[in-house]
Coordinates of C-alpha atoms in Angstrom, one line a residue:
Chain B
M1 CA -6.9 16.7 -16.7
E2 CA -9.0 14.6 -18.5
L3 CA -8.6 15.1 -22.4
D4 CA -11.9 15.8 -24.1
L5 CA -12.1 14.2 -27.3
K6 CA -14.1 17.1 -29.1
F7 CA -10.8 19.1 -28.5
H8 CA -8.9 16.6 -30.6
Y9 CA -8.1 18.3 -34.1
P10 CA -5.8 16.0 -35.7
V11 CA -3.8 17.0 -39.0
D12 CA -6.3 17.7 -41.8
P13 CA -5.7 16.4 -45.5
E14 CA -4.4 19.8 -46.4
E15 CA -1.9 20.1 -43.6
Y16 CA -0.9 16.6 -44.5
V17 CA -0.2 17.2 -48.1
L18 CA 1.9 20.3 -47.0
F19 CA 4.2 18.4 -44.9
R20 CA 4.4 15.2 -47.0
D21 CA 5.7 17.2 -49.8
F22 CA 8.0 19.3 -47.4
I23 CA 9.4 15.8 -46.0
L24 CA 9.4 14.3 -49.9
K25 CA 11.4 17.5 -50.9
H26 CA 14.1 17.5 -48.0
S27 CA 14.5 14.0 -47.8
G28 CA 13.3 12.1 -50.3
I29 CA 11.1 10.2 -47.8
V30 CA 7.4 9.4 -48.3
I31 CA 4.8 9.7 -45.5
P32 CA 1.7 7.5 -47.1
P33 CA -1.7 8.8 -45.6
E34 CA -2.3 6.0 -43.5
K35 CA 0.8 7.5 -41.6
T36 CA -0.6 10.8 -41.2
Y37 CA -0.5 10.3 -37.7
L38 CA 3.5 10.4 -37.9
I39 CA 3.2 14.2 -38.6
E40 CA 1.0 14.6 -35.6
T41 CA 3.4 12.6 -33.1
R42 CA 6.5 13.5 -34.2
L43 CA 6.1 17.2 -35.0
S44 CA 3.6 18.6 -32.7
R45 CA 6.3 19.2 -30.1
L46 CA 8.5 21.4 -32.8
M47 CA 5.1 23.1 -33.8
A48 CA 4.0 24.0 -30.0
E49 CA 7.8 25.0 -29.4
A50 CA 7.7 27.5 -32.2
G51 CA 4.4 28.8 -30.7
Y52 CA 1.8 27.4 -33.1
E53 CA -0.9 24.8 -32.6
D54 CA -2.4 24.4 -36.1
F55 CA 0.0 22.6 -38.4
G56 CA -0.8 24.9 -41.3
K57 CA 0.4 28.0 -39.7
F58 CA 3.4 26.1 -38.4
Y59 CA 4.2 25.2 -42.2
T60 CA 4.1 28.9 -43.0
Y61 CA 6.8 29.3 -40.2
V62 CA 8.9 26.4 -41.4
V63 CA 9.3 27.6 -45.0
S64 CA 9.8 31.1 -43.8
G65 CA 13.3 29.9 -43.0
R66 CA 13.4 32.0 -39.7
D67 CA 14.7 29.1 -38.1
P68 CA 17.3 27.7 -40.4
L69 CA 17.6 24.5 -38.2
L70 CA 14.2 23.6 -38.5
P71 CA 14.3 21.5 -41.5
Q72 CA 16.9 19.2 -40.4
K73 CA 14.8 19.1 -36.9
I74 CA 11.8 17.9 -38.8
I75 CA 13.8 15.1 -40.8
N76 CA 15.5 14.2 -37.4
A77 CA 11.9 13.6 -35.9
I78 CA 10.3 12.0 -38.9
T79 CA 12.9 9.2 -39.4
T80 CA 12.6 6.0 -37.5
N81 CA 15.5 4.4 -36.1
E82 CA 16.2 0.7 -36.1
T83 CA 18.3 -0.5 -33.3
L84 CA 19.3 -4.1 -33.5
W85 CA 22.6 -5.9 -33.5
F86 CA 23.2 -8.1 -36.5
R87 CA 19.6 -7.3 -37.6
D88 CA 18.4 -10.6 -39.6
A89 CA 22.0 -12.0 -38.9
T90 CA 22.3 -13.3 -42.6
P91 CA 24.0 -10.2 -44.3
W92 CA 27.1 -10.9 -42.0
R93 CA 26.9 -14.6 -42.5
V94 CA 27.2 -13.6 -46.6
L95 CA 30.1 -11.3 -45.7
E96 CA 32.0 -14.0 -43.9
E97 CA 31.4 -16.8 -46.2
F98 CA 31.3 -15.4 -49.9
V99 CA 32.4 -11.5 -49.5
L100 CA 35.2 -11.3 -47.3
P101 CA 37.5 -14.3 -48.7
P102 CA 37.9 -13.1 -52.1
L103 CA 38.4 -9.5 -50.8
V104 CA 41.0 -10.9 -48.4
K105 CA 42.8 -12.8 -51.0
A106 CA 42.8 -9.6 -53.2
M107 CA 44.3 -7.7 -50.3
M108 CA 46.9 -10.1 -49.9
S109 CA 48.0 -10.5 -53.5
G110 CA 48.5 -6.7 -53.8
E111 CA 45.6 -6.5 -56.2
K112 CA 43.6 -4.3 -53.8
S113 CA 44.8 -1.7 -51.4
R114 CA 41.9 -1.3 -49.5
I115 CA 38.4 -2.6 -48.7
R116 CA 35.7 -0.1 -48.7
I117 CA 32.4 -0.8 -47.0
W118 CA 29.5 1.8 -46.8
L119 CA 26.8 1.5 -44.3
S120 CA 24.4 4.2 -45.6
A121 CA 21.6 4.1 -42.6
V122 CA 23.4 3.5 -39.5
S123 CA 20.9 5.2 -37.1
T124 CA 22.2 4.7 -33.6
G125 CA 25.5 2.7 -34.6
Q126 CA 24.5 -0.9 -34.4
E127 CA 24.8 -1.7 -38.0
A128 CA 28.1 -0.1 -38.5
Y129 CA 29.6 -1.8 -35.3
S130 CA 28.1 -5.2 -36.2
T131 CA 29.9 -5.1 -39.4
A132 CA 33.4 -4.0 -38.0
M133 CA 33.0 -6.4 -35.3
C134 CA 32.3 -9.3 -37.7
V135 CA 35.1 -8.2 -39.9
D136 CA 37.6 -8.0 -37.0
N137 CA 36.3 -11.7 -35.9
Y138 CA 36.7 -12.8 -39.2
L139 CA 40.3 -11.8 -39.4
K140 CA 41.0 -13.3 -35.9
T141 CA 39.4 -16.8 -36.4
N142 CA 41.0 -17.1 -39.6
N143 CA 44.3 -16.3 -38.4
I144 CA 44.8 -13.5 -41.1
R145 CA 47.7 -11.4 -39.6
D146 CA 48.6 -9.5 -42.6
I147 CA 45.4 -7.5 -42.7
S148 CA 43.8 -5.5 -39.9
L149 CA 40.8 -3.4 -39.5
S150 CA 43.2 -0.3 -40.6
D151 CA 43.1 -1.9 -44.1
F152 CA 39.1 -1.1 -44.3
D153 CA 37.2 1.9 -44.5
F154 CA 33.9 1.7 -42.7
F155 CA 31.9 4.7 -44.0
A156 CA 28.8 5.2 -41.9
T157 CA 26.3 7.7 -42.9
D158 CA 22.8 8.7 -41.6
I159 CA 20.2 11.2 -42.6
S160 CA 19.6 12.3 -38.9
S161 CA 22.6 14.1 -37.2
R162 CA 21.2 13.4 -33.6
V163 CA 21.3 9.9 -33.9
L164 CA 25.1 10.0 -35.3
D165 CA 26.2 11.6 -32.1
Y166 CA 24.9 8.8 -30.1
A167 CA 26.5 6.4 -32.4
K168 CA 29.7 8.0 -32.1
R169 CA 29.8 7.6 -28.1
A170 CA 29.5 3.5 -28.8
R171 CA 28.2 3.2 -25.5
Y172 CA 25.1 1.2 -24.9
D173 CA 22.4 0.5 -22.1
G174 CA 21.8 -3.0 -20.7
I175 CA 18.4 -3.2 -22.6
S176 CA 20.1 -2.4 -26.3
I177 CA 23.1 -4.7 -25.5
T178 CA 20.5 -7.4 -25.6
R179 CA 19.0 -6.9 -28.7
G180 CA 20.3 -9.2 -31.3
L181 CA 23.9 -9.3 -30.0
S182 CA 25.0 -12.8 -29.1
E183 CA 27.2 -13.2 -25.5
Y184 CA 29.9 -14.3 -27.9
Y185 CA 30.2 -10.7 -29.3
R186 CA 29.3 -9.0 -26.4
D187 CA 31.8 -10.7 -24.1
R188 CA 34.8 -10.1 -26.7
Y189 CA 34.0 -6.7 -27.8
F190 CA 32.3 -4.8 -25.0
T191 CA 33.4 -3.9 -21.4
K192 CA 30.8 -3.3 -18.6
N193 CA 31.1 0.3 -17.0
G194 CA 28.7 0.9 -14.1
M195 CA 25.6 0.3 -16.1
A196 CA 26.9 1.0 -19.4
W197 CA 28.4 -1.3 -22.2
E198 CA 31.4 0.3 -23.9
L199 CA 32.6 -0.8 -27.2
D200 CA 36.3 -1.7 -27.8
P201 CA 38.0 1.3 -28.9
R202 CA 39.5 -0.4 -31.9
I203 CA 36.1 -0.9 -33.2
K204 CA 34.7 2.5 -32.3
Q205 CA 37.7 4.2 -34.1
A206 CA 37.4 2.0 -37.4
I207 CA 34.1 3.7 -38.1
R208 CA 34.2 7.1 -40.1
F209 CA 30.7 8.9 -39.4
R210 CA 29.0 11.3 -41.7
Q211 CA 25.6 13.0 -41.8
F212 CA 24.4 12.2 -45.3
N213 CA 21.1 12.4 -47.2
L214 CA 20.7 9.3 -49.6
H215 CA 18.9 11.7 -52.1
Q216 CA 21.9 13.7 -52.5
D217 CA 24.9 13.1 -54.8
Y218 CA 27.3 10.5 -53.8
S219 CA 29.7 10.6 -56.6
E220 CA 32.6 12.0 -54.6
F221 CA 32.7 9.1 -51.8
G222 CA 34.4 6.7 -54.6
I223 CA 33.9 3.1 -55.1
F224 CA 32.6 0.6 -52.5
D225 CA 33.1 -3.2 -52.1
V226 CA 30.1 -3.7 -49.9
I227 CA 27.2 -1.2 -49.5
F228 CA 24.5 -1.7 -46.7
C229 CA 21.3 0.3 -47.6
R230 CA 19.0 -2.0 -45.4
Y231 CA 15.4 -0.9 -44.3
V232 CA 15.7 2.4 -45.9
L233 CA 14.6 2.2 -49.7
I234 CA 10.9 1.7 -48.6
Y235 CA 10.7 5.2 -47.1
F236 CA 11.5 6.7 -50.4
S237 CA 8.9 7.6 -53.5
E238 CA 9.2 4.7 -56.6
E239 CA 11.1 7.5 -58.5
K240 CA 13.6 8.2 -55.8
K241 CA 13.9 4.6 -55.2
R242 CA 15.1 4.1 -58.8
E243 CA 17.5 6.9 -58.7
I244 CA 18.9 5.7 -55.7
I245 CA 19.5 2.4 -56.9
N246 CA 21.4 3.8 -60.0
K247 CA 23.5 5.8 -57.6
L248 CA 24.3 2.9 -55.7
Y249 CA 25.1 1.0 -58.8
N250 CA 27.6 3.6 -59.7
A251 CA 29.4 3.5 -56.3
L252 CA 29.5 -0.2 -56.2
D253 CA 32.6 -2.2 -57.4
S254 CA 32.1 -4.4 -60.4
R255 CA 32.5 -7.4 -58.0
G256 CA 30.7 -5.4 -55.2
V257 CA 27.7 -6.5 -53.2
L258 CA 24.7 -4.5 -52.1
F259 CA 22.7 -5.5 -49.0
T260 CA 19.0 -3.8 -49.2
G261 CA 16.8 -5.6 -46.3
N262 CA 14.3 -8.3 -46.7
Y263 CA 12.1 -6.8 -49.4
A264 CA 10.6 -8.0 -52.6
L265 CA 12.4 -5.0 -54.7
Y266 CA 13.9 -7.2 -57.4
E267 CA 11.9 -5.7 -60.0
L268 CA 13.8 -2.1 -59.4
F269 CA 17.1 -4.2 -59.4
A270 CA 16.4 -6.4 -62.6
D271 CA 18.1 -4.2 -65.2
K272 CA 21.2 -3.8 -63.7
Y273 CA 21.7 -6.4 -60.8
D274 CA 21.7 -10.1 -60.2
A275 CA 20.0 -11.2 -57.4
N276 CA 21.9 -13.8 -55.1
H277 CA 20.1 -15.7 -52.3
F278 CA 21.0 -17.1 -49.2
K279 CA 18.6 -18.6 -46.7
N280 CA 15.6 -15.9 -46.6
L281 CA 18.0 -13.1 -47.6
T282 CA 18.1 -11.6 -51.2
Y283 CA 21.1 -9.5 -52.1
Y284 CA 22.5 -8.1 -55.1
T285 CA 25.6 -7.8 -57.3
K286 CA 26.5 -6.1 -60.6
K287 CA 25.3 -7.9 -63.9
N288 CA 28.2 -8.9 -66.2
P289 CA 30.9 -8.3 -63.7
K290 CA 34.1 -7.8 -65.6
F291 CA 36.4 -10.2 -64.0
Chain P
M1 CA -20.2 -3.5 -38.5
T2 CA -19.4 -3.9 -42.1
I3 CA -16.7 -6.6 -43.1
D4 CA -14.6 -4.0 -44.5
L5 CA -14.9 -1.9 -41.3
K6 CA -13.9 -5.0 -39.2
E7 CA -11.2 -5.8 -41.5
E8 CA -9.8 -2.3 -41.3
L9 CA -10.0 -2.1 -37.4
C10 CA -8.5 -5.6 -37.1
A11 CA -5.2 -4.5 -39.3
V12 CA -5.1 -1.2 -36.9
F13 CA -5.2 -3.2 -34.0
A14 CA -2.9 -5.7 -34.7
G15 CA -0.4 -3.4 -36.6
A16 CA -0.1 -1.2 -33.6
L17 CA 0.4 -4.1 -31.1
A18 CA 3.2 -5.6 -33.4
E19 CA 4.7 -1.9 -33.8
V20 CA 4.5 -1.8 -29.7
V21 CA 6.1 -5.3 -29.4
S22 CA 8.9 -4.4 -31.9
T23 CA 9.8 -1.0 -30.5
T24 CA 9.8 -2.0 -26.7
T25 CA 11.6 -5.7 -27.2
G26 CA 13.0 -5.8 -30.5
L27 CA 11.0 -8.8 -31.2
A28 CA 9.3 -8.9 -34.7
L29 CA 5.8 -10.5 -34.8
D30 CA 4.0 -11.6 -38.0
M31 CA 0.2 -11.7 -38.0
V32 CA -0.5 -15.7 -38.6
S33 CA -4.2 -15.9 -38.7
T34 CA -7.7 -14.8 -37.8
M35 CA -8.2 -16.6 -34.8
Q36 CA -11.2 -19.2 -35.2
D37 CA -11.3 -19.9 -31.4
D38 CA -12.5 -17.6 -28.9
G39 CA -9.1 -18.8 -26.6
F40 CA -6.8 -16.7 -24.7
G41 CA -3.5 -17.0 -23.3
E42 CA -2.9 -17.8 -19.7
M43 CA -2.7 -14.1 -18.9
V44 CA -4.9 -11.5 -20.5
G45 CA -4.3 -7.9 -20.2
I46 CA -7.7 -5.8 -20.8
M47 CA -8.6 -2.3 -21.2
N48 CA -12.1 -0.8 -21.5
L49 CA -12.1 1.8 -24.7
N50 CA -14.5 4.6 -23.5
S51 CA -16.2 5.7 -26.8
K52 CA -19.8 6.0 -28.4
N53 CA -19.5 2.1 -29.6
R54 CA -18.2 0.9 -26.2
G55 CA -15.1 -1.4 -26.9
L56 CA -13.0 -3.7 -25.0
I57 CA -9.5 -4.8 -25.9
F58 CA -7.9 -8.0 -24.9
I59 CA -4.3 -9.0 -25.2
S60 CA -3.0 -12.3 -24.2
A61 CA -0.2 -14.6 -24.2
E62 CA 1.1 -17.6 -22.4
E63 CA 2.9 -17.1 -19.1
E64 CA 6.2 -18.1 -20.7
D65 CA 5.7 -15.7 -23.5
V66 CA 5.0 -12.8 -21.2
R67 CA 8.2 -13.4 -19.2
M68 CA 10.1 -13.5 -22.7
L69 CA 8.5 -10.0 -23.5
Y70 CA 9.5 -8.8 -19.9
S71 CA 12.9 -9.9 -20.2
C72 CA 13.4 -8.4 -23.7
M73 CA 12.0 -5.3 -22.7
T74 CA 14.1 -4.8 -19.7
G75 CA 17.4 -6.9 -20.1
V76 CA 16.5 -8.9 -16.9
P77 CA 17.1 -12.8 -17.4
V78 CA 13.6 -14.8 -18.1
E79 CA 14.1 -16.7 -14.9
Q80 CA 14.2 -13.6 -12.4
V81 CA 11.0 -12.3 -14.0
G82 CA 8.3 -12.0 -11.2
E83 CA 4.7 -12.1 -11.0
D84 CA 4.1 -8.7 -10.7
D85 CA 6.5 -7.9 -13.6
M86 CA 4.5 -10.2 -15.7
S87 CA 1.0 -8.4 -15.0
D88 CA 2.8 -4.9 -15.2
T89 CA 4.2 -6.0 -19.0
L90 CA 0.6 -7.0 -20.2
C91 CA -0.7 -3.8 -18.7
E92 CA 1.8 -1.6 -20.5
L93 CA 1.4 -3.6 -23.9
V94 CA -2.4 -2.8 -23.6
N95 CA -1.7 0.7 -22.6
M96 CA 0.7 1.6 -25.5
T97 CA -1.3 -0.4 -27.9
A98 CA -4.4 1.4 -27.2
G99 CA -2.6 4.5 -27.3
S100 CA -1.1 3.9 -30.7
V101 CA -4.6 2.7 -32.0
K102 CA -6.2 5.9 -30.8
L103 CA -4.0 8.3 -33.1
R104 CA -4.8 5.9 -36.0
I105 CA -8.9 6.0 -35.8
K106 CA -10.5 9.2 -36.9
D107 CA -14.1 7.7 -36.9
P108 CA -15.9 9.5 -34.2
D109 CA -17.9 6.5 -33.1
Y110 CA -14.8 4.6 -32.8
M111 CA -12.7 7.2 -31.4
F112 CA -12.0 6.4 -27.7
S113 CA -10.2 7.4 -24.4
L114 CA -7.9 5.2 -22.3
S115 CA -8.8 3.9 -19.2
S116 CA -6.8 1.9 -16.6
P117 CA -5.9 -1.6 -18.0
F118 CA -5.8 -4.7 -15.6
V119 CA -5.1 -8.3 -16.1
I120 CA -6.7 -11.8 -15.5
R121 CA -5.0 -15.1 -15.2
G122 CA -6.1 -18.7 -15.6
T123 CA -6.0 -21.7 -17.7
D124 CA -8.6 -22.3 -20.4
I125 CA -10.3 -18.9 -20.3
S126 CA -13.0 -18.2 -22.8
M127 CA -15.2 -15.5 -24.0
V128 CA -19.0 -15.9 -24.9
T129 CA -20.6 -13.2 -26.6
K130 CA -24.1 -12.6 -28.0
K131 CA -24.5 -13.2 -32.0
R132 CA -24.3 -10.0 -33.1
V133 CA -21.4 -8.6 -31.3
P134 CA -18.7 -7.9 -33.5
V135 CA -15.2 -9.6 -32.3
I136 CA -11.9 -8.9 -33.8
S137 CA -9.0 -11.5 -33.3
R138 CA -5.7 -12.0 -34.5
M139 CA -2.9 -14.2 -33.3
L140 CA 0.8 -12.6 -33.9
R141 CA 3.7 -14.8 -33.7
G142 CA 7.4 -14.2 -33.9
E143 CA 10.4 -16.5 -33.6
K144 CA 10.2 -16.5 -29.8
I145 CA 6.7 -15.5 -28.6
A146 CA 3.0 -15.7 -29.8
V147 CA 0.7 -12.8 -28.5
K148 CA -3.2 -12.7 -29.3
I149 CA -5.1 -9.7 -29.6
K150 CA -9.2 -9.3 -29.5
V151 CA -11.2 -6.2 -29.6
V152 CA -15.2 -6.6 -28.8
Y153 CA -17.3 -3.6 -29.7
S154 CA -21.0 -3.5 -28.3
Chain T
M1 CA 22.8 14.4 -11.8
K2 CA 19.8 12.7 -10.9
L3 CA 16.3 12.0 -12.4
L4 CA 13.0 11.8 -11.0
I5 CA 10.9 8.9 -12.7
V6 CA 7.0 9.2 -12.4
D7 CA 5.4 6.3 -13.6
D8 CA 2.9 3.7 -12.4
S9 CA 4.3 0.9 -14.5
A10 CA 7.3 -0.7 -12.7
V11 CA 8.4 -1.9 -16.3
I12 CA 8.4 1.6 -17.6
R13 CA 10.4 2.9 -14.6
K14 CA 13.0 -0.2 -14.8
V15 CA 13.5 0.8 -18.7
I16 CA 14.0 4.4 -18.0
K17 CA 16.4 3.8 -15.2
A18 CA 18.6 1.6 -17.7
A19 CA 18.6 4.4 -20.0
A20 CA 19.6 6.8 -17.4
G21 CA 22.5 4.5 -16.0
V22 CA 24.0 4.6 -19.5
L23 CA 24.2 8.6 -19.1
S24 CA 25.7 7.9 -15.4
M25 CA 22.5 9.5 -14.1
E26 CA 20.9 8.2 -10.8
A27 CA 17.2 7.9 -10.3
E28 CA 14.5 8.4 -7.8
E29 CA 11.1 6.8 -8.4
A30 CA 7.5 7.8 -8.0
Q31 CA 4.3 5.6 -8.7
D32 CA 1.9 8.6 -9.1
G33 CA 1.8 12.5 -9.0
I34 CA 1.2 12.7 -5.4
E35 CA 4.3 10.5 -4.6
A36 CA 6.2 12.7 -7.2
L37 CA 5.4 16.0 -5.2
E38 CA 6.4 14.3 -2.1
K39 CA 9.6 13.3 -3.6
L40 CA 10.2 16.7 -4.9
A41 CA 9.5 18.2 -1.5
E42 CA 12.1 15.7 -0.1
C43 CA 14.8 16.3 -2.7
H44 CA 14.1 19.0 -5.4
R45 CA 17.7 20.1 -5.0
E46 CA 19.2 16.9 -6.4
I47 CA 16.7 16.5 -9.4
S48 CA 18.0 17.5 -12.7
L49 CA 15.2 16.4 -14.7
V50 CA 11.5 15.0 -14.1
L51 CA 10.2 12.2 -16.4
L52 CA 6.4 12.5 -16.2
D53 CA 3.8 9.7 -17.2
W54 CA 0.2 11.4 -18.2
N55 CA -2.4 8.9 -17.0
M56 CA -1.6 7.8 -13.5
P57 CA -4.0 7.3 -10.6
E58 CA -4.4 9.9 -7.9
M59 CA -3.0 12.7 -9.7
S60 CA -2.1 12.9 -13.4
G61 CA 1.1 13.7 -14.7
Y62 CA -0.2 17.1 -16.3
D63 CA -1.3 18.1 -12.9
V64 CA 2.2 17.5 -11.4
L65 CA 3.7 19.6 -14.3
V66 CA 1.1 22.4 -13.8
E67 CA 1.9 22.2 -9.8
M68 CA 5.6 22.3 -10.5
K69 CA 5.6 25.6 -12.8
K70 CA 3.6 27.1 -10.0
N71 CA 6.3 26.5 -7.4
E72 CA 9.1 28.6 -6.9
K73 CA 11.4 25.8 -5.8
Y74 CA 10.5 23.4 -8.6
K75 CA 9.5 25.6 -11.5
D76 CA 13.1 25.6 -12.9
I77 CA 13.8 21.8 -13.1
P78 CA 13.0 20.7 -16.5
V79 CA 10.1 18.2 -17.3
M80 CA 9.9 15.6 -19.9
M81 CA 6.5 13.9 -20.4
V82 CA 6.8 10.4 -21.4
T83 CA 3.4 8.9 -22.2
T84 CA 1.0 7.3 -24.4
E85 CA -1.2 10.4 -24.7
S86 CA 0.5 11.3 -28.2
Q87 CA -2.1 13.5 -29.9
K88 CA -1.6 16.9 -31.0
T89 CA -3.8 18.6 -28.3
S90 CA -2.0 16.9 -25.4
I91 CA 1.5 17.7 -26.8
V92 CA 0.7 21.5 -27.4
A93 CA -0.9 21.5 -23.9
A94 CA 2.2 20.2 -22.1
I95 CA 4.6 22.4 -24.1
R96 CA 2.4 25.4 -23.1
A97 CA 2.3 24.2 -19.7
G98 CA 6.2 24.4 -19.5
A99 CA 7.4 20.8 -20.4
A100 CA 10.9 21.1 -21.9
N101 CA 10.1 17.8 -24.0
Y102 CA 7.8 15.1 -25.0
L103 CA 8.5 11.4 -25.5
T104 CA 5.5 9.3 -26.9
K105 CA 5.3 5.5 -25.7
P106 CA 6.2 2.9 -27.3
F107 CA 10.0 4.4 -27.3
T108 CA 13.2 2.6 -27.6
T109 CA 15.9 3.3 -24.9
E110 CA 18.3 4.9 -27.6
E111 CA 15.4 7.4 -28.5
L112 CA 14.8 8.0 -24.5
E113 CA 18.6 8.8 -24.1
L114 CA 18.8 11.2 -27.0
K115 CA 15.9 13.3 -25.4
I116 CA 17.2 13.3 -21.9
I117 CA 20.5 14.6 -23.6
E118 CA 18.4 17.1 -25.4
C119 CA 16.8 18.2 -21.9
I120 CA 19.9 18.2 -19.9
G121 CA 22.8 18.9 -22.4
E122 CA 25.8 16.8 -22.5
E123 CA 26.8 17.2 -19.2
G124 CA 27.4 13.6 -17.8
D125 CA 30.9 12.2 -17.7
Y126 CA 30.2 10.0 -20.8

C-alpha cells in the first residue's frame, strides 16, 4: 500500500500540549515542541489499540481512568532507554581511583557497616551491572578479601517497569554485549549459552531492582555513598531538575559522590555541591563536608 | 531556500543521522562542520525523496568506516564483513535516516515519501550542481568513524 | 518457538536473528512479501510470530499482513511490523489490519526483545 501524504495528520498543537502536560504530571519529563514526533511514534500504537485515531479523543480516554494501566504504559513508551556498558568509562575510573579506596578503608576500620550505591535510571541493567562488576573487580585486583559484594547495597531503579523485567534476566544478545563492554569484563563475568550471554549470578544477585519515578519522594531510601543519576535530568523541567537535585542532596552522604552525565548543569548545583573534574567528566560532592 | 530554512533542514537531517547511528550501533557522533568541498566517502548511499521540492539524500563514508558500522550494528568482527553487508548497511542508514526526518518535517513543500535506496562506490566521487541548487552538507565524526550527509533540493 | 523475519535488508534480518537467539527462538527469513507468503505456506505451523518490514520490493509488508489476516491458516499468528514507516496513519492502519505490535526503525536489540516478549509472552526457556 502506498501511503498518500494527504492522509497524514500529525499531532496538532493542542494535542501536543495535552500529552506534554500529561507526561509532565506523571513523570516530570518534558517533551519539547521539536520532539512532538515522539508522541506520534511512541504513542500511536497505544492509541490505535484503544480504538482511537485522533490524539484528542485518545487523551479523553486516557484521563477517564478506564484503563488504569495506561498512564504507566504511556510513560514506558515515551522514555528512552540507554543501553551501553560502562557508558563514558570515566565514572567507573573515578569510582576505582577516588571513591572506593576511602570507603573500603572505612569499612575495614569498622567506621562503616555497608557501602550503598543508588543507580537511579538503570534501564535494561547495563549501568547497574557495570558498577557491580567494577566493584567486584576492584576488590579482586586489590586482594581485598575482608569485604565482598554482600557488603554493598546496589539499589537500581527506573521509571519504566518493562525495562526492569528485562534487566533482571541479566541475559544479553551478541550485539548488546559488544556495546562498551571490554573483552576483559566479558570473559570474566559472562558465559555464552547458545546465542545469549549470561551474567555471573553473583553479580546478578547483588542488584536490588525497584520501579521508581525520580519525581516521587525518596526520603525512605536512606543515605547513599554514591548516586548515579546519569543522562536523566535533561528530560525534566527546570523546576523538577532543581527539586531532584535538592532531594539527591538529602539522599547523599556528606562525603558521597553524585554522577550526572556529561552536561553543563553546574549552575543548578552551585549552591550545594562542589564540581570535581576527571578528564572530561564532571562529578559532584557536597560542599563543606563534615569530616 | 532561505538560509534559516537551509540551516533548519540541515540540523534535522544531520540530527536524524546521528540518532540512527547511535541507536543502531551505540556509536556517538558529533557534528563537526559544514563541509566546504563536495567530496564523498568511498561508498555513497542515495535515496530519492519524492516531494514537491524534489530532493536527494546522500550518506557516505570510507569503506573502513562502513565496515565498522556494520560490525557495531551486528556484533560481527570487522574482518568478517563482506561487500554486500557494506552496501546493505549504507542503504539501511539512508532508509532509517530518511524515515526519521520524514516525521520531523511538517512543511508540505518538503514533506516526502521514501523510495528504494541504492549505493554507488568509487574514489574521488564529486558532485557538480547548478549554482542556485541548494546543497546541505554536514560531516559527523565520532571516536571510531566519520560519516558525511548531503541533501540536495531542486 | 520460531520467528519469521521478513525484511529486504540482510543487516536488519541479522540483527533481528541475534535478538531472537537471546530469547531461544529460531528464525526463518524472507526477503520480500512474496517469499514471506511462500515460507508461511511451507511452515506456518512452526511460526509463533512474524516480523514484517513495510517497504519491500514485489509486495509490501502491509499487503502481507492483510493477506495473512484473510487466510484461515495464518490469521492467528501474531504479526509485529518492524519498519521506518512511523507515522500515526501507518501505525493505526497496521493495528486496524490486525498487527499485534509495532516497532519503528531504528531500534535497539533490547527494545526489539522487549517487543517480542510483549507479543508472545514469557514462554521461552530464559
